[in-house]
Amino acid sequence: MKRIGLTGNIGSGKTTVASCFEILGIAVFNADKQAKLLMNKDVNLKQSLIAEFGKEVFLNNELNRKYLSKLAFNDDIVLKRLNTLVHPVVQEAFEKWSIQQSGAYVIKEAAILFESNTYQSLDAIICISCPEEIRFKRILKRDDLSEKEVRQRMSHQWVEEKKISLSDYTITNDNSCLVMPQILSVHSALK
């Protein structure tokens, strides 16, 4: 079974495209959702987060995402330390999950697939392409973030052109063309 990465910068439409693949019967592992789940449930990871960032990282035994985001997205060193703790645990969860799946391929959806170097364990990469200003407007509309916070998060990801150059497939999601025919084309190539 092939293991395919699905990436794209924040606001590009990764989750929407992943949902389309799920409709086609493809199992999708959402790395961002799994990271949030594991930060709340994995005892060893929780202890590491508290040791690294202080007990304030949890509030009423739940991850204090606002606090952690404020720390991480305002300091590159803190973000790197956070990623160093979380990515190996998420990668291990993906490995276990993928073994249990069936089908021609599975998808690992992750915004920072390249930045985290986890793309190296995959057979092919799909990149969702969308201009920065469209992504910016989508994030402002979707998330409870200020313009400054959105720009900070966007700045921590590689530029889209670099991701596209390393990807095997690109799906354009900028309202200039239909997305589903592109998904079906990639699906046909992968199965």
CSV table of C-alpha atoms in Angstrom, one decimal:
chain,number,residue,atom,x,y,z
A,1,MET,CA,0.0,0.0,0.0
A,2,LYS,CA,1.3,3.4,-0.9
A,3,ARG,CA,1.5,6.2,1.6
A,4,ILE,CA,0.8,9.6,0.2
A,5,GLY,CA,1.3,13.0,1.8
A,6,LEU,CA,-1.2,15.8,1.3
A,7,THR,CA,0.2,19.2,2.2
A,8,GLY,CA,-0.3,22.9,1.5
A,9,ASN,CA,0.0,26.0,3.5
A,10,ILE,CA,-2.5,27.1,6.0
A,11,GLY,CA,-5.8,28.0,4.4
A,12,SER,CA,-5.1,26.3,1.1
A,13,GLY,CA,-7.9,23.8,1.5
A,14,LYS,CA,-6.1,20.6,2.6
A,15,THR,CA,-9.0,19.5,4.8
A,16,THR,CA,-11.6,20.0,2.0
A,17,VAL,CA,-9.5,18.1,-0.5
A,18,ALA,CA,-8.8,15.3,2.1
A,19,SER,CA,-12.6,15.0,2.6
A,20,CYS,CA,-13.0,14.5,-1.1
A,21,PHE,CA,-10.4,11.7,-1.0
A,22,GLU,CA,-12.4,10.1,1.9
A,23,ILE,CA,-15.5,10.2,-0.2
A,24,LEU,CA,-13.6,8.2,-2.8
A,25,GLY,CA,-12.9,5.6,-0.1
A,26,ILE,CA,-9.3,6.6,0.8
A,27,ALA,CA,-8.3,6.5,4.5
A,28,VAL,CA,-7.0,9.9,5.6
A,29,PHE,CA,-4.8,10.6,8.7
A,30,ASN,CA,-5.0,14.2,9.7
A,31,ALA,CA,-1.7,14.9,11.4
A,32,ASP,CA,-2.8,18.3,12.9
A,33,LYS,CA,-5.9,16.7,14.6
A,34,GLN,CA,-3.8,13.8,15.8
A,35,ALA,CA,-1.2,16.1,17.3
A,36,LYS,CA,-3.9,18.0,19.3
A,37,LEU,CA,-5.4,14.7,20.4
A,38,LEU,CA,-2.0,13.2,21.4
A,39,MET,CA,-0.9,16.4,23.3
A,40,ASN,CA,-4.0,15.9,25.4
A,41,LYS,CA,-4.0,12.1,25.7
A,42,ASP,CA,-0.4,10.8,25.5
A,43,VAL,CA,0.9,10.8,29.1
A,44,ASN,CA,4.6,10.9,28.1
A,45,LEU,CA,4.0,13.8,25.7
A,46,LYS,CA,2.0,15.7,28.2
A,47,GLN,CA,4.8,15.3,30.8
A,48,SER,CA,7.4,16.5,28.2
A,49,LEU,CA,5.2,19.5,27.3
A,50,ILE,CA,4.9,20.5,31.0
A,51,ALA,CA,8.6,20.0,31.6
A,52,GLU,CA,9.5,22.1,28.5
A,53,PHE,CA,6.9,24.9,28.7
A,54,GLY,CA,5.5,24.9,32.2
A,55,LYS,CA,2.3,23.6,33.9
A,56,GLU,CA,0.4,26.6,32.2
A,57,VAL,CA,0.4,24.6,29.0
A,58,PHE,CA,-2.5,22.6,30.4
A,59,LEU,CA,-5.7,24.2,31.9
A,60,ASN,CA,-8.1,21.9,33.7
A,61,ASN,CA,-6.1,19.0,32.3
A,62,GLU,CA,-6.7,20.1,28.7
A,63,LEU,CA,-4.1,21.6,26.4
A,64,ASN,CA,-4.1,25.3,26.7
A,65,ARG,CA,-3.8,25.9,22.9
A,66,LYS,CA,-4.0,29.7,23.1
A,67,TYR,CA,-1.1,29.8,25.6
A,68,LEU,CA,1.0,27.3,23.6
A,69,SER,CA,0.3,29.0,20.3
A,70,LYS,CA,1.2,32.4,21.7
A,71,LEU,CA,4.5,30.9,23.0
A,72,ALA,CA,5.3,29.0,19.8
A,73,PHE,CA,4.3,31.5,17.1
A,74,ASN,CA,6.2,34.3,18.7
A,75,ASP,CA,9.5,32.5,19.1
A,76,ASP,CA,11.1,30.3,16.5
A,77,ILE,CA,13.2,28.4,19.1
A,78,VAL,CA,10.1,27.6,21.1
A,79,LEU,CA,8.3,26.4,18.0
A,80,LYS,CA,11.2,24.2,17.0
A,81,ARG,CA,11.3,22.7,20.5
A,82,LEU,CA,7.5,22.0,20.4
A,83,ASN,CA,7.8,20.4,17.0
A,84,THR,CA,10.7,18.3,18.2
A,85,LEU,CA,8.5,16.9,21.0
A,86,VAL,CA,5.3,16.4,19.0
A,87,HIS,CA,6.3,15.3,15.5
A,88,PRO,CA,7.9,11.9,16.5
A,89,VAL,CA,4.8,11.0,18.5
A,90,VAL,CA,2.5,11.9,15.6
A,91,GLN,CA,4.7,10.0,13.2
A,92,GLU,CA,4.6,6.9,15.4
A,93,ALA,CA,0.8,7.2,15.5
A,94,PHE,CA,0.7,7.4,11.7
A,95,GLU,CA,2.9,4.4,11.3
A,96,LYS,CA,0.6,2.3,13.6
A,97,TRP,CA,-2.5,3.7,11.8
A,98,SER,CA,-1.3,3.1,8.3
A,99,ILE,CA,-0.5,-0.6,9.0
A,100,GLN,CA,-4.2,-1.1,10.0
A,101,GLN,CA,-5.6,0.4,6.7
A,102,SER,CA,-6.4,-1.3,3.5
A,103,GLY,CA,-6.7,0.0,-0.1
A,104,ALA,CA,-4.3,1.1,-2.8
A,105,TYR,CA,-3.1,4.0,-0.8
A,106,VAL,CA,-3.6,6.1,2.3
A,107,ILE,CA,-3.2,9.8,2.8
A,108,LYS,CA,-1.3,11.7,5.6
A,109,GLU,CA,-2.6,15.3,5.7
A,110,ALA,CA,-0.1,17.7,7.3
A,111,ALA,CA,0.5,21.4,6.8
A,112,ILE,CA,4.2,21.1,7.6
A,113,LEU,CA,5.0,17.8,5.9
A,114,PHE,CA,8.2,19.2,4.4
A,115,GLU,CA,9.2,21.5,7.3
A,116,SER,CA,9.0,18.5,9.7
A,117,ASN,CA,10.9,16.2,7.3
A,118,THR,CA,8.2,13.6,7.7
A,119,TYR,CA,7.6,13.6,4.0
A,120,GLN,CA,10.7,11.3,3.6
A,121,SER,CA,8.7,8.3,4.8
A,122,LEU,CA,6.0,8.7,2.1
A,123,ASP,CA,5.8,7.4,-1.5
A,124,ALA,CA,4.4,10.6,-3.1
A,125,ILE,CA,3.3,14.1,-2.2
A,126,ILE,CA,0.2,16.1,-3.2
A,127,CYS,CA,0.4,19.8,-2.7
A,128,ILE,CA,-2.7,22.0,-2.5
A,129,SER,CA,-1.9,25.4,-4.2
A,130,CYS,CA,-3.6,28.6,-3.4
A,131,PRO,CA,-2.5,32.3,-3.5
A,132,GLU,CA,-1.4,33.8,-0.2
A,133,GLU,CA,-4.1,36.5,-0.2
A,134,ILE,CA,-7.0,34.0,-0.7
A,135,ARG,CA,-5.5,31.8,2.1
A,136,PHE,CA,-5.2,34.9,4.3
A,137,LYS,CA,-8.9,35.8,3.8
A,138,ARG,CA,-10.0,32.2,4.4
A,139,ILE,CA,-8.1,32.0,7.7
A,140,LEU,CA,-9.4,35.3,9.0
A,141,LYS,CA,-12.9,34.1,8.2
A,142,ARG,CA,-12.4,30.6,9.7
A,143,ASP,CA,-10.3,31.1,12.7
A,144,ASP,CA,-10.4,33.4,15.7
A,145,LEU,CA,-7.1,35.1,14.9
A,146,SER,CA,-6.0,38.6,14.4
A,147,GLU,CA,-4.4,39.7,11.1
A,148,LYS,CA,-1.0,39.7,12.9
A,149,GLU,CA,-1.5,36.2,14.2
A,150,VAL,CA,-2.5,34.9,10.8
A,151,ARG,CA,0.6,36.5,9.2
A,152,GLN,CA,2.8,35.0,12.0
A,153,ARG,CA,1.5,31.5,11.3
A,154,MET,CA,1.9,31.9,7.6
A,155,SER,CA,5.5,33.0,8.1
A,156,HIS,CA,6.5,29.8,9.7
A,157,GLN,CA,5.6,27.7,6.7
A,158,TRP,CA,7.7,27.3,3.5
A,159,VAL,CA,6.7,29.3,0.5
A,160,GLU,CA,4.3,27.5,-1.7
A,161,GLU,CA,6.7,27.3,-4.7
A,162,LYS,CA,9.2,25.3,-2.7
A,163,LYS,CA,6.5,22.8,-1.6
A,164,ILE,CA,5.2,22.5,-5.2
A,165,SER,CA,8.8,21.8,-6.5
A,166,LEU,CA,9.1,18.9,-4.1
A,167,SER,CA,5.7,17.5,-4.7
A,168,ASP,CA,4.6,14.8,-7.2
A,169,TYR,CA,1.1,16.3,-7.8
A,170,THR,CA,-0.4,19.7,-7.4
A,171,ILE,CA,-4.1,20.6,-7.0
A,172,THR,CA,-5.0,24.2,-7.6
A,173,ASN,CA,-7.7,25.5,-5.2
A,174,ASP,CA,-8.0,29.2,-6.0
A,175,ASN,CA,-11.5,29.2,-7.5
A,176,SER,CA,-10.1,29.5,-11.0
A,177,CYS,CA,-10.8,25.8,-11.9
A,178,LEU,CA,-12.8,22.9,-10.5
A,179,VAL,CA,-11.0,20.9,-7.8
A,180,MET,CA,-12.8,17.6,-8.1
A,181,PRO,CA,-11.5,16.7,-11.6
A,182,GLN,CA,-8.0,17.4,-10.3
A,183,ILE,CA,-8.6,15.1,-7.4
A,184,LEU,CA,-10.0,12.4,-9.6
A,185,SER,CA,-7.0,12.6,-11.9
A,186,VAL,CA,-4.6,12.2,-9.0
A,187,HIS,CA,-6.7,9.4,-7.6
A,188,SER,CA,-6.6,7.5,-10.9
A,189,ALA,CA,-2.8,7.9,-11.0
A,190,LEU,CA,-2.4,6.6,-7.5
A,191,LYS,CA,-4.7,3.6,-7.5
